Short mmCIF file of C-alpha atoms in Angstrom, two decimals:
data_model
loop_
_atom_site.label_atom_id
_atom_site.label_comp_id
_atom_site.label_asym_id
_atom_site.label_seq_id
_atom_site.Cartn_x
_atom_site.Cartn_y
_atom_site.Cartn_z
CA UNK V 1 84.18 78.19 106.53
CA UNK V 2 82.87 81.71 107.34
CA UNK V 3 79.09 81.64 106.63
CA UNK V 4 77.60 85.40 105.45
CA UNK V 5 74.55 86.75 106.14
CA UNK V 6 71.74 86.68 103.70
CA UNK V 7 69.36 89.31 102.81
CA UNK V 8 65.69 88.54 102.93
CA UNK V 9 65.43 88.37 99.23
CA UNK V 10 67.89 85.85 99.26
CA UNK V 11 67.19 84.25 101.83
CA UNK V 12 63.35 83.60 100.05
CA UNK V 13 65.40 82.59 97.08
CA UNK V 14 67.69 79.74 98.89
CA UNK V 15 64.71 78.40 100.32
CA UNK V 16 63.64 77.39 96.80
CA UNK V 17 67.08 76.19 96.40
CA UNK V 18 67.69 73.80 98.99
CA UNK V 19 64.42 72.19 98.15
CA UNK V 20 66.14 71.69 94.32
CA UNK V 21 69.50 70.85 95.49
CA UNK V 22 70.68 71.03 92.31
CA UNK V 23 69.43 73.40 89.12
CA UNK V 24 69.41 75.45 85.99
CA UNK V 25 68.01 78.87 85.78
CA UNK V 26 65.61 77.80 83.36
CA UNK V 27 64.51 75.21 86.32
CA UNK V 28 64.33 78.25 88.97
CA UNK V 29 62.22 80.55 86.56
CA UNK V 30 59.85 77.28 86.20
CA UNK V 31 59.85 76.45 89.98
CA UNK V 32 59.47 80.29 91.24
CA UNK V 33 56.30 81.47 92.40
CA UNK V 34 54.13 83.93 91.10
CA UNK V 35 54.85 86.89 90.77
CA UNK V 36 57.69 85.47 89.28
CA UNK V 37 61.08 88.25 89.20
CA UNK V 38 62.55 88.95 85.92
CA UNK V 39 65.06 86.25 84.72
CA UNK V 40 67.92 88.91 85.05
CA UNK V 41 67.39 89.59 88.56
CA UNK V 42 67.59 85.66 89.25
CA UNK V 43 70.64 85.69 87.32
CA UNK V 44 72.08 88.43 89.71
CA UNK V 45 71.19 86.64 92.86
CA UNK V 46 72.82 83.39 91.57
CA UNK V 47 75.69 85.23 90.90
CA UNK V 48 75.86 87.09 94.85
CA UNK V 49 75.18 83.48 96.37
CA UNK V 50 77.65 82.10 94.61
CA UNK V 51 80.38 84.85 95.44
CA UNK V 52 79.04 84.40 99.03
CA UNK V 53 79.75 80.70 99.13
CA UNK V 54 76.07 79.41 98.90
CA UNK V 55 76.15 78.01 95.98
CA UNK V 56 78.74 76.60 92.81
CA UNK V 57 78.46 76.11 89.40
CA UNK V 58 79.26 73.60 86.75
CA UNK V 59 79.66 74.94 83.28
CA UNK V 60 77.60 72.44 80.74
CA UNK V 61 78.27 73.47 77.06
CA UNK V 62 76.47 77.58 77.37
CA UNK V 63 75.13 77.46 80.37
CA UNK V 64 75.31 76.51 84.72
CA UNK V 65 74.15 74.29 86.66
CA UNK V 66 74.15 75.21 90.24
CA UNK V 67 74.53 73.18 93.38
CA UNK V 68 73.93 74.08 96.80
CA UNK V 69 77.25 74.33 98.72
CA UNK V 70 76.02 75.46 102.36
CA UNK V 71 73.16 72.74 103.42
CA UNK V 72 69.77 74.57 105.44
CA UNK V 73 71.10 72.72 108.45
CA UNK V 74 74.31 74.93 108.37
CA UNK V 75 72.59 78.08 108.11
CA UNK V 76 70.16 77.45 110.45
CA UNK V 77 73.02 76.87 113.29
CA UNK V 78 74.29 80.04 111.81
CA UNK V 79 71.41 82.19 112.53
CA UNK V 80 70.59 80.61 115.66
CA UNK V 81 74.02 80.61 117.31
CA UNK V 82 74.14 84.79 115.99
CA UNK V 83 70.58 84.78 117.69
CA UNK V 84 71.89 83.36 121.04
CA UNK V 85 75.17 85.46 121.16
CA UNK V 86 73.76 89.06 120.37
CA UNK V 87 70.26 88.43 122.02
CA UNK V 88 70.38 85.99 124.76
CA UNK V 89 74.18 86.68 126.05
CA UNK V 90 75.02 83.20 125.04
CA UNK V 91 73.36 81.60 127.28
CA UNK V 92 71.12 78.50 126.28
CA UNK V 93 69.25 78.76 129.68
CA UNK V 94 68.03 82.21 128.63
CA UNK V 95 66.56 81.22 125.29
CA UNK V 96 64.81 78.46 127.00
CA UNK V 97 63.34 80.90 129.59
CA UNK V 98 62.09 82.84 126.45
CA UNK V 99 60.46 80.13 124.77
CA UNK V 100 58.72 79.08 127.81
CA UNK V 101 57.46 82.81 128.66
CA UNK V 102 56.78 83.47 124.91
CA UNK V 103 54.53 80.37 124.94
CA UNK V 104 56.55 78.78 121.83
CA UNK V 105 57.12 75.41 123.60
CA UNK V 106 55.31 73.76 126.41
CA UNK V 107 56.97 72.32 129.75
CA UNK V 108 55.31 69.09 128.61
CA UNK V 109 57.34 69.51 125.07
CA UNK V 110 60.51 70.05 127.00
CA UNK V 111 59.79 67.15 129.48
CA UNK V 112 59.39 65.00 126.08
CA UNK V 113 63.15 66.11 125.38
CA UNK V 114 64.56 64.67 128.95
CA UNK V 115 62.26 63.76 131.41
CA UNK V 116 64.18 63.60 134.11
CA UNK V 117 64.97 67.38 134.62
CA UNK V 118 62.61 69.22 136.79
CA UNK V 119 61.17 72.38 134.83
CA UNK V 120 60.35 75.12 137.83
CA UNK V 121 59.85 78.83 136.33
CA UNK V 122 63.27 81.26 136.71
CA UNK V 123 62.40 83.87 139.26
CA UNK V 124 63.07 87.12 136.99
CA UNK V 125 64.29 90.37 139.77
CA UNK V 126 64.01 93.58 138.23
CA UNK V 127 64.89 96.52 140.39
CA UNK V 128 64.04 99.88 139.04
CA UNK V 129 65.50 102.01 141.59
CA UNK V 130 65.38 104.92 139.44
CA UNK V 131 61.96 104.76 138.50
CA UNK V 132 60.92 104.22 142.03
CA UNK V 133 62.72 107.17 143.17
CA UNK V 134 60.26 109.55 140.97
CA UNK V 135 57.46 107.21 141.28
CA UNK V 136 57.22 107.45 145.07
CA UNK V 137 59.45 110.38 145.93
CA UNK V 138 60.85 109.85 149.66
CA UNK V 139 60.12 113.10 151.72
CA UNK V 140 62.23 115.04 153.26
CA UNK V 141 62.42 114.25 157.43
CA UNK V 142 63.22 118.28 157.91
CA UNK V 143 60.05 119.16 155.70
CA UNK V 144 57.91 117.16 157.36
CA UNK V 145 59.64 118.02 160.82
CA UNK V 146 58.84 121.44 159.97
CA UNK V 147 55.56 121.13 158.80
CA UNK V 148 54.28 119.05 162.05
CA UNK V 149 56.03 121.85 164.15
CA UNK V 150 54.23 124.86 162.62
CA UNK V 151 50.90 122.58 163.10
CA UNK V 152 51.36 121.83 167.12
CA UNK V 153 52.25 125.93 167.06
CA UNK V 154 49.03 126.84 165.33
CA UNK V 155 47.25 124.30 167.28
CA UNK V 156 48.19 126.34 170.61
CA UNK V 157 47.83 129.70 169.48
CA UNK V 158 43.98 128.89 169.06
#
């Protein structure tokens, strides 16, 4: 099953939904905190969720009831695994490295995990060749030749 993206909006509004489970829009207009949207614009998000696979409805008598389709879990491994492919390269070693260098987890959290691995820091290389280059300029042996040379030939006219 091919899980979309959701916009923030939406994203705010599943949250309230996968606490419910299960609902009526009278029961998200009740449960929706303040400032609370107009009941049309509810009524046009349940509609988008439920095109997008989010949700599905049950017609009783008038009116839905909606149940969530796509549990949090899911869409959590959804963002996650579009986090590690199109920031981290993949890589589940890089992420790690992030975490530790952005301070979110500990080396004492990870060694809670598996405490067998060794945790040493990854050595991060960065050559900036470029920058170096205009930073600190390498002079030119002839210049320098030159200028030495017209210094020794001052030096013995005087």
């Amino acid at each position: 099953m091919k899980i979309n993206h959701l916009t923030s909006a939406e994203e705010n509004l599943m949250r309230l939904f996968w606490k419910m489970e299960s609902f009526y829009l009278k029961d998200v207009m009740e449960q929706h905190p303040e400032p609370k949207p107009h009941q049309n614009t509810v009524s046009t998000y349940l509609k988008i969720l439920v095109e997008k696979g989010y949700l599905a409805t049950e017609k009783e008598g008038r009116i839905f009831k909606y149940n969530v389709v796509l549990p949090m879990e899911e869409y959590r491994k959804f963002l996650l695994n579009e986090l590690v492919h199109h920031f981290f390269h993949d890589s589940g070693k890089e992420i790690v490295s992030f975490l530790l260098h952005e301070q979110f987890i500990s080396k004492e959290d990870l060694q809670e995990f598996n405490p067998v691995v060794e945790i040493r820091p990854l050595k991060v290389i960065e050559e900036f060749e470029y920058a170096d280059e205009i930073l600190n300029p390498k002079k030119d042996k002839k210049k320098t030749k030159d200028k030495d040379n017209k210094k020794k030939k001052k030096k013995k006219e005087k």
